[in-house]
Short mmCIF file of N, CA, C and O in Angstrom, two decimals:
data_model
loop_
_atom_site.label_atom_id
_atom_site.label_comp_id
_atom_site.label_asym_id
_atom_site.label_seq_id
_atom_site.Cartn_x
_atom_site.Cartn_y
_atom_site.Cartn_z
N ILE A 16 -50.81 268.41 190.60
CA ILE A 16 -49.37 268.35 190.43
C ILE A 16 -49.00 267.67 189.11
O ILE A 16 -47.93 267.90 188.58
N LEU A 17 -49.89 266.83 188.59
CA LEU A 17 -49.59 266.17 187.31
C LEU A 17 -49.79 267.16 186.18
O LEU A 17 -50.83 267.78 186.05
N GLY A 18 -48.77 267.30 185.36
CA GLY A 18 -48.87 268.20 184.21
C GLY A 18 -47.62 268.09 183.36
O GLY A 18 -46.55 267.72 183.84
N PHE A 19 -47.76 268.44 182.10
CA PHE A 19 -46.63 268.36 181.17
C PHE A 19 -45.76 269.60 181.22
O PHE A 19 -44.63 269.58 180.76
N SER A 20 -46.28 270.70 181.76
CA SER A 20 -45.57 271.97 181.65
C SER A 20 -44.56 272.22 182.76
O SER A 20 -43.67 273.04 182.59
N THR A 21 -44.66 271.55 183.89
CA THR A 21 -43.74 271.80 185.00
C THR A 21 -42.84 270.58 185.22
O THR A 21 -43.27 269.45 185.01
N PRO A 22 -41.61 270.81 185.65
CA PRO A 22 -40.72 269.68 185.95
C PRO A 22 -41.26 268.74 187.04
O PRO A 22 -41.14 267.52 186.89
N PRO A 23 -41.85 269.25 188.14
CA PRO A 23 -42.40 268.30 189.12
C PRO A 23 -43.55 267.45 188.55
O PRO A 23 -43.70 266.28 188.90
N GLY A 24 -44.32 268.02 187.64
CA GLY A 24 -45.40 267.27 187.00
C GLY A 24 -44.87 266.17 186.11
O GLY A 24 -45.37 265.04 186.12
N ARG A 25 -43.84 266.48 185.33
CA ARG A 25 -43.23 265.46 184.47
C ARG A 25 -42.55 264.38 185.30
O ARG A 25 -42.61 263.20 184.97
N LEU A 26 -41.93 264.78 186.41
CA LEU A 26 -41.29 263.81 187.29
C LEU A 26 -42.32 262.88 187.93
O LEU A 26 -42.09 261.67 188.03
N SER A 27 -43.46 263.42 188.31
CA SER A 27 -44.53 262.59 188.88
C SER A 27 -45.06 261.60 187.86
O SER A 27 -45.32 260.43 188.19
N MET A 28 -45.23 262.04 186.63
CA MET A 28 -45.71 261.14 185.59
C MET A 28 -44.70 260.04 185.30
O MET A 28 -45.07 258.88 185.10
N MET A 29 -43.42 260.37 185.30
CA MET A 29 -42.40 259.35 185.10
C MET A 29 -42.39 258.36 186.27
O MET A 29 -42.17 257.16 186.07
N ALA A 30 -42.66 258.85 187.48
CA ALA A 30 -42.74 257.95 188.63
C ALA A 30 -43.91 256.99 188.48
O ALA A 30 -43.78 255.80 188.81
N PHE A 31 -45.04 257.46 187.98
CA PHE A 31 -46.19 256.58 187.74
C PHE A 31 -45.85 255.52 186.69
O PHE A 31 -46.23 254.35 186.82
N ILE A 32 -45.15 255.91 185.64
CA ILE A 32 -44.80 254.96 184.58
C ILE A 32 -43.79 253.93 185.10
O ILE A 32 -43.93 252.73 184.83
N LEU A 33 -42.80 254.37 185.87
CA LEU A 33 -41.86 253.41 186.46
C LEU A 33 -42.56 252.48 187.44
O LEU A 33 -42.22 251.30 187.54
N ASN A 34 -43.55 253.00 188.16
CA ASN A 34 -44.33 252.16 189.06
C ASN A 34 -45.10 251.10 188.28
O ASN A 34 -45.21 249.95 188.72
N ALA A 35 -45.63 251.46 187.12
CA ALA A 35 -46.34 250.48 186.30
C ALA A 35 -45.39 249.38 185.82
O ALA A 35 -45.77 248.21 185.78
N LEU A 36 -44.16 249.74 185.51
CA LEU A 36 -43.20 248.74 185.07
C LEU A 36 -42.81 247.80 186.21
O LEU A 36 -42.73 246.58 186.01
N THR A 37 -42.60 248.34 187.39
CA THR A 37 -42.25 247.47 188.52
C THR A 37 -43.45 246.63 188.96
O THR A 37 -43.27 245.49 189.39
N CYS A 38 -44.64 247.16 188.85
CA CYS A 38 -45.83 246.36 189.17
C CYS A 38 -46.03 245.24 188.16
O CYS A 38 -46.56 244.18 188.50
N ALA A 39 -45.61 245.44 186.92
CA ALA A 39 -45.68 244.37 185.93
C ALA A 39 -44.77 243.22 186.33
O ALA A 39 -45.11 242.05 186.15
N LEU A 40 -43.62 243.55 186.91
CA LEU A 40 -42.75 242.50 187.44
C LEU A 40 -43.40 241.81 188.63
O LEU A 40 -43.23 240.61 188.83
N GLY A 41 -44.15 242.58 189.43
CA GLY A 41 -44.90 241.98 190.53
C GLY A 41 -45.96 241.02 190.04
O GLY A 41 -46.21 239.99 190.67
N LEU A 42 -46.61 241.36 188.93
CA LEU A 42 -47.57 240.43 188.34
C LEU A 42 -46.89 239.13 187.93
O LEU A 42 -47.45 238.04 188.12
N LEU A 43 -45.70 239.24 187.39
CA LEU A 43 -44.96 238.04 186.99
C LEU A 43 -44.63 237.20 188.21
O LEU A 43 -44.74 235.98 188.19
N TYR A 44 -44.23 237.84 189.30
CA TYR A 44 -43.80 237.11 190.48
C TYR A 44 -44.97 236.52 191.26
O TYR A 44 -44.90 235.38 191.71
N PHE A 45 -46.05 237.28 191.42
CA PHE A 45 -47.16 236.84 192.27
C PHE A 45 -48.28 236.14 191.51
O PHE A 45 -48.87 235.18 192.00
N ILE A 46 -48.62 236.61 190.33
CA ILE A 46 -49.79 236.09 189.61
C ILE A 46 -49.40 234.93 188.71
O ILE A 46 -50.03 233.87 188.75
N ARG A 47 -48.41 235.12 187.86
CA ARG A 47 -47.87 234.10 186.97
C ARG A 47 -48.87 233.54 185.96
O ARG A 47 -48.66 232.48 185.41
N ARG A 48 -49.99 234.19 185.76
CA ARG A 48 -50.99 233.76 184.77
C ARG A 48 -51.29 234.94 183.87
O ARG A 48 -51.71 235.99 184.34
N GLY A 49 -51.13 234.77 182.58
CA GLY A 49 -51.37 235.84 181.63
C GLY A 49 -52.82 236.30 181.59
O GLY A 49 -53.10 237.48 181.42
N LYS A 50 -53.73 235.35 181.77
CA LYS A 50 -55.15 235.70 181.70
C LYS A 50 -55.61 236.54 182.88
O LYS A 50 -56.60 237.27 182.78
N GLN A 51 -54.92 236.48 184.00
CA GLN A 51 -55.35 237.20 185.19
C GLN A 51 -54.68 238.55 185.35
O GLN A 51 -55.02 239.31 186.26
N CYS A 52 -53.74 238.89 184.50
CA CYS A 52 -52.99 240.15 184.65
C CYS A 52 -53.90 241.37 184.53
O CYS A 52 -53.78 242.30 185.31
N LEU A 53 -54.79 241.38 183.55
CA LEU A 53 -55.68 242.53 183.38
C LEU A 53 -56.60 242.70 184.60
O LEU A 53 -56.81 243.81 185.07
N ASP A 54 -57.12 241.59 185.13
CA ASP A 54 -57.99 241.67 186.30
C ASP A 54 -57.28 242.28 187.50
O ASP A 54 -57.82 243.18 188.16
N PHE A 55 -56.08 241.81 187.79
CA PHE A 55 -55.35 242.32 188.93
C PHE A 55 -54.89 243.76 188.71
O PHE A 55 -54.87 244.56 189.65
N THR A 56 -54.55 244.11 187.48
CA THR A 56 -54.13 245.48 187.18
C THR A 56 -55.28 246.46 187.40
O THR A 56 -55.11 247.50 188.04
N VAL A 57 -56.44 246.12 186.89
CA VAL A 57 -57.60 247.00 187.06
C VAL A 57 -57.99 247.08 188.53
O VAL A 57 -58.34 248.16 189.03
N THR A 58 -57.90 245.98 189.26
CA THR A 58 -58.22 245.99 190.68
C THR A 58 -57.28 246.90 191.46
O THR A 58 -57.71 247.68 192.30
N VAL A 59 -55.98 246.81 191.18
CA VAL A 59 -55.01 247.65 191.87
C VAL A 59 -55.27 249.13 191.58
O VAL A 59 -55.26 249.97 192.49
N HIS A 60 -55.54 249.46 190.34
CA HIS A 60 -55.79 250.86 189.99
C HIS A 60 -57.14 251.34 190.53
O HIS A 60 -57.29 252.52 190.85
N PHE A 61 -58.10 250.45 190.65
CA PHE A 61 -59.38 250.83 191.26
C PHE A 61 -59.19 251.16 192.73
O PHE A 61 -59.74 252.16 193.22
N PHE A 62 -58.41 250.34 193.44
CA PHE A 62 -58.14 250.64 194.85
C PHE A 62 -57.34 251.93 194.99
O PHE A 62 -57.52 252.68 195.95
N HIS A 63 -56.46 252.21 194.04
CA HIS A 63 -55.73 253.48 194.06
C HIS A 63 -56.69 254.66 193.86
O HIS A 63 -56.56 255.69 194.51
N LEU A 64 -57.66 254.49 192.96
CA LEU A 64 -58.67 255.52 192.76
C LEU A 64 -59.46 255.77 194.05
O LEU A 64 -59.67 256.92 194.44
N LEU A 65 -59.87 254.70 194.72
CA LEU A 65 -60.60 254.86 195.98
C LEU A 65 -59.74 255.54 197.04
O LEU A 65 -60.22 256.40 197.79
N GLY A 66 -58.47 255.16 197.11
CA GLY A 66 -57.57 255.79 198.08
C GLY A 66 -57.38 257.27 197.80
O GLY A 66 -57.38 258.09 198.73
N CYS A 67 -57.22 257.64 196.54
CA CYS A 67 -57.09 259.07 196.18
C CYS A 67 -58.36 259.83 196.50
O CYS A 67 -58.32 260.98 196.96
N TRP A 68 -59.49 259.19 196.26
CA TRP A 68 -60.77 259.82 196.52
C TRP A 68 -60.95 260.08 198.02
O TRP A 68 -61.37 261.15 198.43
N MET A 69 -60.60 259.10 198.84
CA MET A 69 -60.73 259.29 200.29
C MET A 69 -59.71 260.29 200.82
O MET A 69 -60.01 261.10 201.68
N TYR A 70 -58.48 260.24 200.32
CA TYR A 70 -57.42 261.13 200.80
C TYR A 70 -57.72 262.59 200.47
O TYR A 70 -57.54 263.48 201.30
N ASN A 71 -58.18 262.86 199.25
CA ASN A 71 -58.45 264.24 198.82
C ASN A 71 -59.86 264.71 199.15
O ASN A 71 -60.17 265.88 198.94
N SER A 72 -60.71 263.80 199.60
CA SER A 72 -62.12 264.10 199.91
C SER A 72 -62.90 264.58 198.69
O SER A 72 -63.89 265.28 198.82
N ARG A 73 -62.43 264.27 197.52
CA ARG A 73 -63.16 264.57 196.29
C ARG A 73 -62.69 263.64 195.19
O ARG A 73 -61.58 263.12 195.21
N PHE A 74 -63.55 263.42 194.23
CA PHE A 74 -63.27 262.52 193.11
C PHE A 74 -62.26 263.17 192.18
O PHE A 74 -62.38 264.36 191.87
N PRO A 75 -61.25 262.43 191.71
CA PRO A 75 -60.27 263.02 190.77
C PRO A 75 -60.96 263.46 189.48
O PRO A 75 -61.65 262.67 188.84
N SER A 76 -60.76 264.70 189.12
CA SER A 76 -61.48 265.22 187.95
C SER A 76 -60.56 265.82 186.88
O SER A 76 -61.06 266.28 185.86
N THR A 77 -59.26 265.83 187.10
CA THR A 77 -58.38 266.42 186.10
C THR A 77 -58.10 265.42 184.98
O THR A 77 -57.99 264.22 185.21
N LEU A 78 -58.01 265.95 183.79
CA LEU A 78 -57.79 265.11 182.61
C LEU A 78 -56.43 264.43 182.64
O LEU A 78 -56.32 263.26 182.28
N THR A 79 -55.40 265.15 183.09
CA THR A 79 -54.07 264.55 183.11
C THR A 79 -54.00 263.37 184.09
O THR A 79 -53.32 262.38 183.82
N TRP A 80 -54.70 263.46 185.23
CA TRP A 80 -54.73 262.35 186.19
C TRP A 80 -55.30 261.11 185.52
O TRP A 80 -54.75 260.02 185.64
N TRP A 81 -56.41 261.28 184.82
CA TRP A 81 -57.06 260.14 184.17
C TRP A 81 -56.21 259.59 183.03
O TRP A 81 -56.09 258.38 182.86
N LEU A 82 -55.59 260.46 182.24
CA LEU A 82 -54.75 260.00 181.13
C LEU A 82 -53.54 259.22 181.64
O LEU A 82 -53.21 258.16 181.09
N VAL A 83 -52.89 259.74 182.67
CA VAL A 83 -51.73 259.04 183.23
C VAL A 83 -52.12 257.67 183.76
O VAL A 83 -51.45 256.67 183.52
N HIS A 84 -53.25 257.58 184.44
CA HIS A 84 -53.66 256.29 185.00
C HIS A 84 -54.16 255.31 183.95
O HIS A 84 -53.97 254.10 184.10
N ILE A 85 -54.77 255.80 182.91
CA ILE A 85 -55.17 254.90 181.82
C ILE A 85 -53.95 254.35 181.10
O ILE A 85 -53.87 253.15 180.82
N VAL A 86 -52.97 255.21 180.84
CA VAL A 86 -51.73 254.76 180.20
C VAL A 86 -50.99 253.78 181.10
O VAL A 86 -50.50 252.73 180.63
N CYS A 87 -50.92 254.07 182.40
CA CYS A 87 -50.22 253.17 183.32
C CYS A 87 -50.94 251.84 183.47
O CYS A 87 -50.30 250.79 183.58
N THR A 88 -52.26 251.86 183.45
CA THR A 88 -53.02 250.61 183.52
C THR A 88 -52.76 249.76 182.28
O THR A 88 -52.50 248.55 182.38
N ALA A 89 -52.80 250.38 181.12
CA ALA A 89 -52.55 249.64 179.88
C ALA A 89 -51.11 249.12 179.82
O ALA A 89 -50.87 247.97 179.43
N LEU A 90 -50.17 249.94 180.25
CA LEU A 90 -48.77 249.54 180.24
C LEU A 90 -48.51 248.39 181.20
O LEU A 90 -47.86 247.39 180.83
N MET A 91 -49.05 248.48 182.40
CA MET A 91 -48.85 247.43 183.39
C MET A 91 -49.48 246.12 182.94
O MET A 91 -48.89 245.04 183.06
N ALA A 92 -50.69 246.18 182.40
CA ALA A 92 -51.37 244.97 181.96
C ALA A 92 -50.66 244.34 180.76
O ALA A 92 -50.47 243.12 180.72
N ALA A 93 -50.26 245.14 179.80
CA ALA A 93 -49.61 244.61 178.59
C ALA A 93 -48.26 243.99 178.91
O ALA A 93 -47.96 242.87 178.47
N ILE A 94 -47.44 244.69 179.67
CA ILE A 94 -46.11 244.15 179.98
C ILE A 94 -46.22 242.96 180.92
O ILE A 94 -45.51 241.97 180.76
N GLY A 95 -47.12 243.03 181.90
CA GLY A 95 -47.32 241.90 182.80
C GLY A 95 -47.79 240.66 182.06
O GLY A 95 -47.32 239.55 182.31
N GLU A 96 -48.72 240.85 181.14
CA GLU A 96 -49.21 239.71 180.36
C GLU A 96 -48.13 239.15 179.46
O GLU A 96 -48.00 237.94 179.32
N TYR A 97 -47.34 240.01 178.85
CA TYR A 97 -46.24 239.56 178.00
C TYR A 97 -45.24 238.73 178.80
O TYR A 97 -44.82 237.65 178.36
N LEU A 98 -44.86 239.22 179.98
CA LEU A 98 -43.90 238.49 180.80
C LEU A 98 -44.47 237.15 181.28
O LEU A 98 -43.77 236.13 181.27
N CYS A 99 -45.72 237.15 181.69
CA CYS A 99 -46.35 235.91 182.15
C CYS A 99 -46.49 234.90 181.01
O CYS A 99 -46.28 233.70 181.22
N MET A 100 -46.82 235.37 179.83
CA MET A 100 -46.96 234.46 178.69
C MET A 100 -45.61 233.87 178.29
O MET A 100 -45.55 232.72 177.86
N ARG A 101 -44.54 234.63 178.43
CA ARG A 101 -43.21 234.08 178.14
C ARG A 101 -42.89 232.93 179.07
O ARG A 101 -42.31 231.93 178.65
N ILE A 102 -43.25 233.05 180.34
CA ILE A 102 -43.00 231.99 181.30
C ILE A 102 -43.92 230.79 181.02
O ILE A 102 -43.49 229.64 181.08
N GLU A 103 -45.19 231.07 180.70
CA GLU A 103 -46.15 229.99 180.45
C GLU A 103 -45.81 229.19 179.20
O GLU A 103 -46.09 228.00 179.13
N LEU A 104 -45.21 229.82 178.21
CA LEU A 104 -44.96 229.15 176.93
C LEU A 104 -43.58 228.52 176.83
O LEU A 104 -43.18 228.10 175.74
N ARG A 105 -42.88 228.44 177.94
CA ARG A 105 -41.59 227.75 177.91
C ARG A 105 -41.81 226.28 177.60
O ARG A 105 -42.83 225.70 177.94
N GLU A 106 -40.81 225.70 177.00
CA GLU A 106 -40.90 224.27 176.69
C GLU A 106 -40.79 223.47 177.98
O GLU A 106 -40.02 223.81 178.88
N ILE A 107 -41.55 222.41 178.04
CA ILE A 107 -41.47 221.50 179.16
C ILE A 107 -40.40 220.48 178.84
O ILE A 107 -40.50 219.77 177.81
N PRO A 108 -39.36 220.37 179.66
CA PRO A 108 -38.30 219.41 179.33
C PRO A 108 -38.80 217.98 179.49
O PRO A 108 -39.41 217.63 180.49
N LEU A 109 -38.54 217.19 178.48
CA LEU A 109 -38.91 215.79 178.50
C LEU A 109 -37.64 214.96 178.43
O LEU A 109 -36.88 215.05 177.46
N ASN A 110 -37.41 214.17 179.44
CA ASN A 110 -36.24 213.29 179.45
C ASN A 110 -36.68 211.91 179.01
O ASN A 110 -37.72 211.40 179.41
N SER A 111 -35.87 211.28 178.19
CA SER A 111 -36.22 209.94 177.74
C SER A 111 -35.71 208.87 178.70
O SER A 111 -36.04 207.70 178.55
N ALA A 112 -34.92 209.26 179.69
CA ALA A 112 -34.41 208.30 180.66
C ALA A 112 -35.50 207.92 181.64
O ALA A 112 -36.33 208.76 182.02
N PRO A 113 -35.55 206.66 182.07
CA PRO A 113 -36.55 206.27 183.05
C PRO A 113 -36.27 206.90 184.41
O PRO A 113 -35.14 207.19 184.75
N LYS A 114 -37.35 207.14 185.17
CA LYS A 114 -37.22 207.76 186.47
C LYS A 114 -36.77 206.78 187.55
O LYS A 114 -36.16 207.16 188.52
N SER A 115 -37.08 205.51 187.36
CA SER A 115 -36.68 204.51 188.36
C SER A 115 -36.22 203.24 187.65
O SER A 115 -36.61 202.95 186.53
N ASN A 116 -35.41 202.52 188.32
CA ASN A 116 -34.92 201.24 187.80
C ASN A 116 -35.67 200.12 188.48
O ASN A 116 -35.25 199.59 189.49
N VAL A 117 -36.81 199.78 187.95
CA VAL A 117 -37.61 198.74 188.55
C VAL A 117 -37.30 197.39 187.95
O VAL A 117 -37.03 197.14 186.87
#
């Protein structure tokens, strides 16, 4: 069903790309570490590969399937890492006021 020539194929590819963007937000919410984003992204896509393999009873062999998933993996990892690094690199507020009056 994935293909550039048919409208359902283009719609499916856009759904995969939007899924990668929303999963990048999930990485920000659940992982919160820039160094771990690539690991979790590859793990999620590996489990998706296994699920597709079991569901279809054959290994995915079409070029468009692999291209879409490689692009989505790269997109999810890059955006997730960017978002996590923005949170990690925020300034830590330092107050000069004492915490207690001893």
